[in-house]
């Protein structure tokens, strides 16, 4: 495996869960990590464990802000991780507002982040892009309608 030392890595959804763990691990390997999420305090807590990191407080659904903030940076590694799973009701009982949030973050947010970052990688013909999928992108289960749909979309992307 190539060394990650001094590599510039982006992790979205770095304020919690898998994203925070990946950010810490990348930093341990020597990468310089850009941590993205909406909750500043949580991001800063993770940043303490990641020497050389920076925090960017950003909603991945805000396409112009994502382009503005991430488009001006160059990354060797992009971990497109921010996502959520809310709403476990069967379709007739679900909440369309919750569905919108899940689709916005898990599908449009992921597209926004790649839109802002992949161009520079392609230009340099170098870089690694990782998109967090799920078994929900391969299977479906009762109550998982919308989340599974977004993770099937993730797989397509
Ligand atoms: N946990 C699992 O068992 C599991 C299994 C398969 C796949 N996954 C996938 O792995 C990824 C991470 O899951 P997780 O369990 O670690 O989730 P989590 O603990 O709920 O963390 C989600 C992260 O995404 C960020 N986020 C959410 N909405 C955002 C937005 N609009 N803009 C920017 N950041 C946003 C949150 O930060 P803020 O709230 O601070 O913005 C947080 O850092 C997701 O894509 C999920 O679908 C998880």
PDB file of C-alpha atoms and ligand atoms in Angstrom:
ATOM      1  CA  UNK A   1       0.000   0.000   0.000  1.00  0.00           C
ATOM      2  CA  UNK A   2       1.259   3.505  -0.816  1.00  0.00           C
ATOM      3  CA  UNK A   3       2.114   5.707   2.127  1.00  0.00           C
ATOM      4  CA  UNK A   4      -0.528   8.210   3.189  1.00  0.00           C
ATOM      5  CA  UNK A   5       2.061  10.521   4.727  1.00  0.00           C
ATOM      6  CA  UNK A   6       1.355  14.162   3.822  1.00  0.00           C
ATOM      7  CA  UNK A   7      -1.467  13.095   1.501  1.00  0.00           C
ATOM      8  CA  UNK A   8      -4.397  15.491   1.534  1.00  0.00           C
ATOM      9  CA  UNK A   9      -7.549  13.636   2.482  1.00  0.00           C
ATOM     10  CA  UNK A  10     -11.135  14.860   2.627  1.00  0.00           C
ATOM     11  CA  UNK A  11     -13.634  13.130   4.905  1.00  0.00           C
ATOM     12  CA  UNK A  12     -17.263  14.251   4.867  1.00  0.00           C
ATOM     13  CA  UNK A  13     -19.396  13.409   7.859  1.00  0.00           C
ATOM     14  CA  UNK A  14     -16.251  13.512   9.974  1.00  0.00           C
ATOM     15  CA  UNK A  15     -17.962  14.753  13.138  1.00  0.00           C
ATOM     16  CA  UNK A  16     -19.294  11.319  14.156  1.00  0.00           C
ATOM     17  CA  UNK A  17     -19.429   7.593  13.503  1.00  0.00           C
ATOM     18  CA  UNK A  18     -17.577   6.037  10.604  1.00  0.00           C
ATOM     19  CA  UNK A  19     -16.352   9.381   9.242  1.00  0.00           C
ATOM     20  CA  UNK A  20     -14.741  10.360  12.552  1.00  0.00           C
ATOM     21  CA  UNK A  21     -13.088   6.948  12.823  1.00  0.00           C
ATOM     22  CA  UNK A  22     -11.785   7.103   9.242  1.00  0.00           C
ATOM     23  CA  UNK A  23     -10.464  10.641   9.772  1.00  0.00           C
ATOM     24  CA  UNK A  24      -8.586   9.594  12.907  1.00  0.00           C
ATOM     25  CA  UNK A  25      -7.151   6.556  11.147  1.00  0.00           C
ATOM     26  CA  UNK A  26      -6.032   8.541   8.101  1.00  0.00           C
ATOM     27  CA  UNK A  27      -4.381  11.067  10.412  1.00  0.00           C
ATOM     28  CA  UNK A  28      -2.596   8.250  12.244  1.00  0.00           C
ATOM     29  CA  UNK A  29      -1.204   7.165   8.880  1.00  0.00           C
ATOM     30  CA  UNK A  30       0.183  10.683   8.377  1.00  0.00           C
ATOM     31  CA  UNK A  31      -2.482  12.155   6.083  1.00  0.00           C
ATOM     32  CA  UNK A  32      -3.490  15.815   6.350  1.00  0.00           C
ATOM     33  CA  UNK A  33      -7.230  15.579   6.775  1.00  0.00           C
ATOM     34  CA  UNK A  34      -9.931  18.088   5.881  1.00  0.00           C
ATOM     35  CA  UNK A  35     -12.878  17.332   8.141  1.00  0.00           C
ATOM     36  CA  UNK A  36     -16.338  18.273   6.880  1.00  0.00           C
ATOM     37  CA  UNK A  37     -19.679  18.297   8.708  1.00  0.00           C
ATOM     38  CA  UNK A  38     -22.226  20.789  10.049  1.00  0.00           C
ATOM     39  CA  UNK A  39     -21.481  20.576  13.796  1.00  0.00           C
ATOM     40  CA  UNK A  40     -18.391  22.689  14.449  1.00  0.00           C
ATOM     41  CA  UNK A  41     -17.783  21.603  18.055  1.00  0.00           C
ATOM     42  CA  UNK A  42     -17.925  17.900  17.170  1.00  0.00           C
ATOM     43  CA  UNK A  43     -15.583  18.452  14.230  1.00  0.00           C
ATOM     44  CA  UNK A  44     -13.103  20.284  16.427  1.00  0.00           C
ATOM     45  CA  UNK A  45     -13.152  17.429  18.912  1.00  0.00           C
ATOM     46  CA  UNK A  46     -12.163  14.978  16.166  1.00  0.00           C
ATOM     47  CA  UNK A  47      -9.599  17.455  14.793  1.00  0.00           C
ATOM     48  CA  UNK A  48      -7.734  17.344  18.122  1.00  0.00           C
ATOM     49  CA  UNK A  49      -6.779  13.753  17.297  1.00  0.00           C
ATOM     50  CA  UNK A  50      -5.756  14.610  13.729  1.00  0.00           C
ATOM     51  CA  UNK A  51      -2.502  16.599  13.539  1.00  0.00           C
ATOM     52  CA  UNK A  52      -2.365  18.952  10.557  1.00  0.00           C
ATOM     53  CA  UNK A  53      -6.105  18.721   9.964  1.00  0.00           C
ATOM     54  CA  UNK A  54      -8.538  21.519   9.180  1.00  0.00           C
ATOM     55  CA  UNK A  55     -12.282  21.771   9.815  1.00  0.00           C
ATOM     56  CA  UNK A  56     -14.742  22.960   7.206  1.00  0.00           C
ATOM     57  CA  UNK A  57     -18.232  23.505   8.549  1.00  0.00           C
ATOM     58  CA  UNK A  58     -20.451  22.693   5.625  1.00  0.00           C
ATOM     59  CA  UNK A  59     -23.810  21.233   4.685  1.00  0.00           C
ATOM     60  CA  UNK A  60     -23.125  18.871   1.776  1.00  0.00           C
ATOM     61  CA  UNK A  61     -26.610  19.637   0.435  1.00  0.00           C
ATOM     62  CA  UNK A  62     -25.629  23.255  -0.186  1.00  0.00           C
ATOM     63  CA  UNK A  63     -24.155  22.817  -3.668  1.00  0.00           C
ATOM     64  CA  UNK A  64     -22.783  26.359  -4.141  1.00  0.00           C
ATOM     65  CA  UNK A  65     -21.106  26.259  -0.705  1.00  0.00           C
ATOM     66  CA  UNK A  66     -19.637  22.808  -1.410  1.00  0.00           C
ATOM     67  CA  UNK A  67     -18.189  24.049  -4.711  1.00  0.00           C
ATOM     68  CA  UNK A  68     -16.894  27.220  -3.080  1.00  0.00           C
ATOM     69  CA  UNK A  69     -15.259  25.517  -0.090  1.00  0.00           C
ATOM     70  CA  UNK A  70     -14.042  22.237  -1.556  1.00  0.00           C
ATOM     71  CA  UNK A  71     -13.516  23.237  -5.189  1.00  0.00           C
ATOM     72  CA  UNK A  72     -10.620  25.498  -4.265  1.00  0.00           C
ATOM     73  CA  UNK A  73      -8.709  22.690  -2.499  1.00  0.00           C
ATOM     74  CA  UNK A  74      -6.931  19.678  -3.995  1.00  0.00           C
ATOM     75  CA  UNK A  75      -7.215  16.221  -2.458  1.00  0.00           C
ATOM     76  CA  UNK A  76      -5.367  12.952  -2.939  1.00  0.00           C
ATOM     77  CA  UNK A  77      -8.123  11.026  -1.162  1.00  0.00           C
ATOM     78  CA  UNK A  78     -11.848  11.812  -0.976  1.00  0.00           C
ATOM     79  CA  UNK A  79     -14.004   9.858   1.471  1.00  0.00           C
ATOM     80  CA  UNK A  80     -17.585  10.730   0.557  1.00  0.00           C
ATOM     81  CA  UNK A  81     -19.183   9.460   3.736  1.00  0.00           C
ATOM     82  CA  UNK A  82     -21.803  11.918   5.057  1.00  0.00           C
ATOM     83  CA  UNK A  83     -25.147  10.179   5.103  1.00  0.00           C
ATOM     84  CA  UNK A  84     -28.095   9.356   7.263  1.00  0.00           C
ATOM     85  CA  UNK A  85     -30.804   6.784   7.782  1.00  0.00           C
ATOM     86  CA  UNK A  86     -33.989   8.184   9.239  1.00  0.00           C
ATOM     87  CA  UNK A  87     -37.569   7.058   8.775  1.00  0.00           C
ATOM     88  CA  UNK A  88     -38.154   3.364   9.238  1.00  0.00           C
ATOM     89  CA  UNK A  89     -41.910   3.436   8.654  1.00  0.00           C
ATOM     90  CA  UNK A  90     -43.530   1.515   5.821  1.00  0.00           C
ATOM     91  CA  UNK A  91     -44.167   3.698   2.793  1.00  0.00           C
ATOM     92  CA  UNK A  92     -47.822   4.634   3.475  1.00  0.00           C
ATOM     93  CA  UNK A  93     -46.871   5.879   6.941  1.00  0.00           C
ATOM     94  CA  UNK A  94     -43.637   7.638   6.039  1.00  0.00           C
ATOM     95  CA  UNK A  95     -42.921  11.346   6.268  1.00  0.00           C
ATOM     96  CA  UNK A  96     -42.140  12.989   2.889  1.00  0.00           C
ATOM     97  CA  UNK A  97     -40.018  15.631   4.629  1.00  0.00           C
ATOM     98  CA  UNK A  98     -37.798  12.935   6.094  1.00  0.00           C
ATOM     99  CA  UNK A  99     -37.561  11.257   2.697  1.00  0.00           C
ATOM    100  CA  UNK A 100     -36.386  14.547   1.196  1.00  0.00           C
ATOM    101  CA  UNK A 101     -33.655  14.915   3.806  1.00  0.00           C
ATOM    102  CA  UNK A 102     -32.393  11.376   3.236  1.00  0.00           C
ATOM    103  CA  UNK A 103     -32.403  11.768  -0.548  1.00  0.00           C
ATOM    104  CA  UNK A 104     -30.791  15.213  -0.318  1.00  0.00           C
ATOM    105  CA  UNK A 105     -27.891  14.098   1.871  1.00  0.00           C
ATOM    106  CA  UNK A 106     -27.325  10.545   0.629  1.00  0.00           C
ATOM    107  CA  UNK A 107     -27.695  11.246  -3.090  1.00  0.00           C
ATOM    108  CA  UNK A 108     -27.412  14.945  -3.888  1.00  0.00           C
ATOM    109  CA  UNK A 109     -24.862  15.604  -1.137  1.00  0.00           C
ATOM    110  CA  UNK A 110     -22.644  12.814  -2.439  1.00  0.00           C
ATOM    111  CA  UNK A 111     -22.917  14.201  -5.996  1.00  0.00           C
ATOM    112  CA  UNK A 112     -22.133  17.731  -4.794  1.00  0.00           C
ATOM    113  CA  UNK A 113     -18.946  16.566  -3.056  1.00  0.00           C
ATOM    114  CA  UNK A 114     -17.709  14.615  -6.079  1.00  0.00           C
ATOM    115  CA  UNK A 115     -18.642  17.501  -8.388  1.00  0.00           C
ATOM    116  CA  UNK A 116     -16.435  19.835  -6.375  1.00  0.00           C
ATOM    117  CA  UNK A 117     -13.470  17.493  -5.942  1.00  0.00           C
ATOM    118  CA  UNK A 118     -13.100  14.962  -8.749  1.00  0.00           C
ATOM    119  CA  UNK A 119     -12.269  17.448 -11.518  1.00  0.00           C
ATOM    120  CA  UNK A 120      -8.896  18.276  -9.967  1.00  0.00           C
ATOM    121  CA  UNK A 121      -8.112  14.581  -9.487  1.00  0.00           C
ATOM    122  CA  UNK A 122      -8.956  13.746 -13.074  1.00  0.00           C
ATOM    123  CA  UNK A 123      -6.791  16.644 -14.259  1.00  0.00           C
ATOM    124  CA  UNK A 124      -3.812  15.295 -12.302  1.00  0.00           C
ATOM    125  CA  UNK A 125      -4.748  11.702 -13.223  1.00  0.00           C
ATOM    126  CA  UNK A 126      -4.216  10.812  -9.605  1.00  0.00           C
ATOM    127  CA  UNK A 127      -6.287  10.226  -6.498  1.00  0.00           C
ATOM    128  CA  UNK A 128      -8.614   7.877  -4.686  1.00  0.00           C
ATOM    129  CA  UNK A 129     -12.325   8.473  -4.283  1.00  0.00           C
ATOM    130  CA  UNK A 130     -14.341   6.381  -1.846  1.00  0.00           C
ATOM    131  CA  UNK A 131     -18.119   6.444  -1.561  1.00  0.00           C
ATOM    132  CA  UNK A 132     -19.734   4.864   1.491  1.00  0.00           C
ATOM    133  CA  UNK A 133     -22.244   2.308   0.350  1.00  0.00           C
ATOM    134  CA  UNK A 134     -24.211  -0.156   2.417  1.00  0.00           C
ATOM    135  CA  UNK A 135     -25.684  -3.602   2.279  1.00  0.00           C
ATOM    136  CA  UNK A 136     -28.879  -1.513   1.824  1.00  0.00           C
ATOM    137  CA  UNK A 137     -27.571  -0.798  -1.678  1.00  0.00           C
ATOM    138  CA  UNK A 138     -27.786  -4.489  -2.481  1.00  0.00           C
ATOM    139  CA  UNK A 139     -30.773  -5.667  -0.482  1.00  0.00           C
ATOM    140  CA  UNK A 140     -34.069  -4.184   0.649  1.00  0.00           C
ATOM    141  CA  UNK A 141     -35.959  -4.690   3.889  1.00  0.00           C
ATOM    142  CA  UNK A 142     -39.296  -3.613   5.380  1.00  0.00           C
ATOM    143  CA  UNK A 143     -39.166   0.021   6.470  1.00  0.00           C
ATOM    144  CA  UNK A 144     -35.963   0.592   4.521  1.00  0.00           C
ATOM    145  CA  UNK A 145     -37.637   1.864   1.372  1.00  0.00           C
ATOM    146  CA  UNK A 146     -36.079   5.313   1.110  1.00  0.00           C
ATOM    147  CA  UNK A 147     -32.704   4.560   2.698  1.00  0.00           C
ATOM    148  CA  UNK A 148     -32.324   1.478   0.490  1.00  0.00           C
ATOM    149  CA  UNK A 149     -33.293   3.539  -2.563  1.00  0.00           C
ATOM    150  CA  UNK A 150     -30.573   6.090  -1.773  1.00  0.00           C
ATOM    151  CA  UNK A 151     -27.952   3.407  -1.206  1.00  0.00           C
ATOM    152  CA  UNK A 152     -28.930   1.741  -4.491  1.00  0.00           C
ATOM    153  CA  UNK A 153     -28.376   5.186  -6.028  1.00  0.00           C
ATOM    154  CA  UNK A 154     -25.014   5.404  -4.279  1.00  0.00           C
ATOM    155  CA  UNK A 155     -24.048   2.116  -5.843  1.00  0.00           C
ATOM    156  CA  UNK A 156     -25.051   3.421  -9.266  1.00  0.00           C
ATOM    157  CA  UNK A 157     -22.974   6.582  -8.727  1.00  0.00           C
TER     158      UNK A 157
HETATM  159  N1  LIG B   1     -23.526   2.833  10.732  1.00  0.00           N
HETATM  160  C1  LIG B   1     -23.775   1.802   9.942  1.00  0.00           C
HETATM  161  O1  LIG B   1     -24.090   0.687  10.384  1.00  0.00           O
HETATM  162  C2  LIG B   1     -23.645   1.961   8.441  1.00  0.00           C
HETATM  163  C3  LIG B   1     -23.769   0.826   7.638  1.00  0.00           C
HETATM  164  C4  LIG B   1     -23.640   0.960   6.265  1.00  0.00           C
HETATM  165  C5  LIG B   1     -23.394   2.189   5.706  1.00  0.00           C
HETATM  166  N2  LIG B   1     -23.302   3.279   6.500  1.00  0.00           N
HETATM  167  C6  LIG B   1     -23.061   4.582   5.840  1.00  0.00           C
HETATM  168  O2  LIG B   1     -21.886   5.140   6.381  1.00  0.00           O
HETATM  169  C7  LIG B   1     -21.994   6.562   6.393  1.00  0.00           C
HETATM  170  C8  LIG B   1     -21.756   7.086   7.796  1.00  0.00           C
HETATM  171  O3  LIG B   1     -22.682   6.485   8.678  1.00  0.00           O
HETATM  172  P1  LIG B   1     -22.567   6.631  10.256  1.00  0.00           P
HETATM  173  O4  LIG B   1     -23.329   5.506  10.855  1.00  0.00           O
HETATM  174  O5  LIG B   1     -21.160   6.835  10.636  1.00  0.00           O
HETATM  175  O6  LIG B   1     -23.435   7.955  10.471  1.00  0.00           O
HETATM  176  P2  LIG B   1     -23.499   8.959  11.728  1.00  0.00           P
HETATM  177  O7  LIG B   1     -22.771   8.414  12.900  1.00  0.00           O
HETATM  178  O8  LIG B   1     -24.938   9.336  11.872  1.00  0.00           O
HETATM  179  O9  LIG B   1     -22.692  10.218  11.171  1.00  0.00           O
HETATM  180  C9  LIG B   1     -23.148  10.879  10.049  1.00  0.00           C
HETATM  181  C10 LIG B   1     -22.171  11.960   9.688  1.00  0.00           C
HETATM  182  O10 LIG B   1     -22.658  12.641   8.530  1.00  0.00           O
HETATM  183  C11 LIG B   1     -22.696  14.030   8.794  1.00  0.00           C
HETATM  184  N3  LIG B   1     -23.784  14.662   8.049  1.00  0.00           N
HETATM  185  C12 LIG B   1     -25.086  14.339   8.046  1.00  0.00           C
HETATM  186  N4  LIG B   1     -25.772  15.185   7.265  1.00  0.00           N
HETATM  187  C13 LIG B   1     -24.859  16.067   6.753  1.00  0.00           C
HETATM  188  C14 LIG B   1     -24.948  17.184   5.904  1.00  0.00           C
HETATM  189  N5  LIG B   1     -26.130  17.581   5.396  1.00  0.00           N
HETATM  190  N6  LIG B   1     -23.816  17.862   5.594  1.00  0.00           N
HETATM  191  C15 LIG B   1     -22.626  17.478   6.113  1.00  0.00           C
HETATM  192  N7  LIG B   1     -22.475  16.421   6.936  1.00  0.00           N
HETATM  193  C16 LIG B   1     -23.587  15.736   7.260  1.00  0.00           C
HETATM  194  C17 LIG B   1     -22.907  14.143  10.305  1.00  0.00           C
HETATM  195  O11 LIG B   1     -22.373  15.358  10.786  1.00  0.00           O
HETATM  196  P3  LIG B   1     -23.215  16.649  11.223  1.00  0.00           P
HETATM  197  O12 LIG B   1     -24.486  16.169  11.812  1.00  0.00           O
HETATM  198  O13 LIG B   1     -22.291  17.332  12.185  1.00  0.00           O
HETATM  199  O14 LIG B   1     -23.387  17.431   9.948  1.00  0.00           O
HETATM  200  C18 LIG B   1     -22.026  12.992  10.790  1.00  0.00           C
HETATM  201  O15 LIG B   1     -20.688  13.400  10.867  1.00  0.00           O
HETATM  202  C19 LIG B   1     -23.383   6.897   5.832  1.00  0.00           C
HETATM  203  O16 LIG B   1     -23.275   7.171   4.461  1.00  0.00           O
HETATM  204  C20 LIG B   1     -24.161   5.610   6.066  1.00  0.00           C
HETATM  205  O17 LIG B   1     -25.221   5.467   5.163  1.00  0.00           O
HETATM  206  C21 LIG B   1     -23.425   3.197   7.846  1.00  0.00           C
END
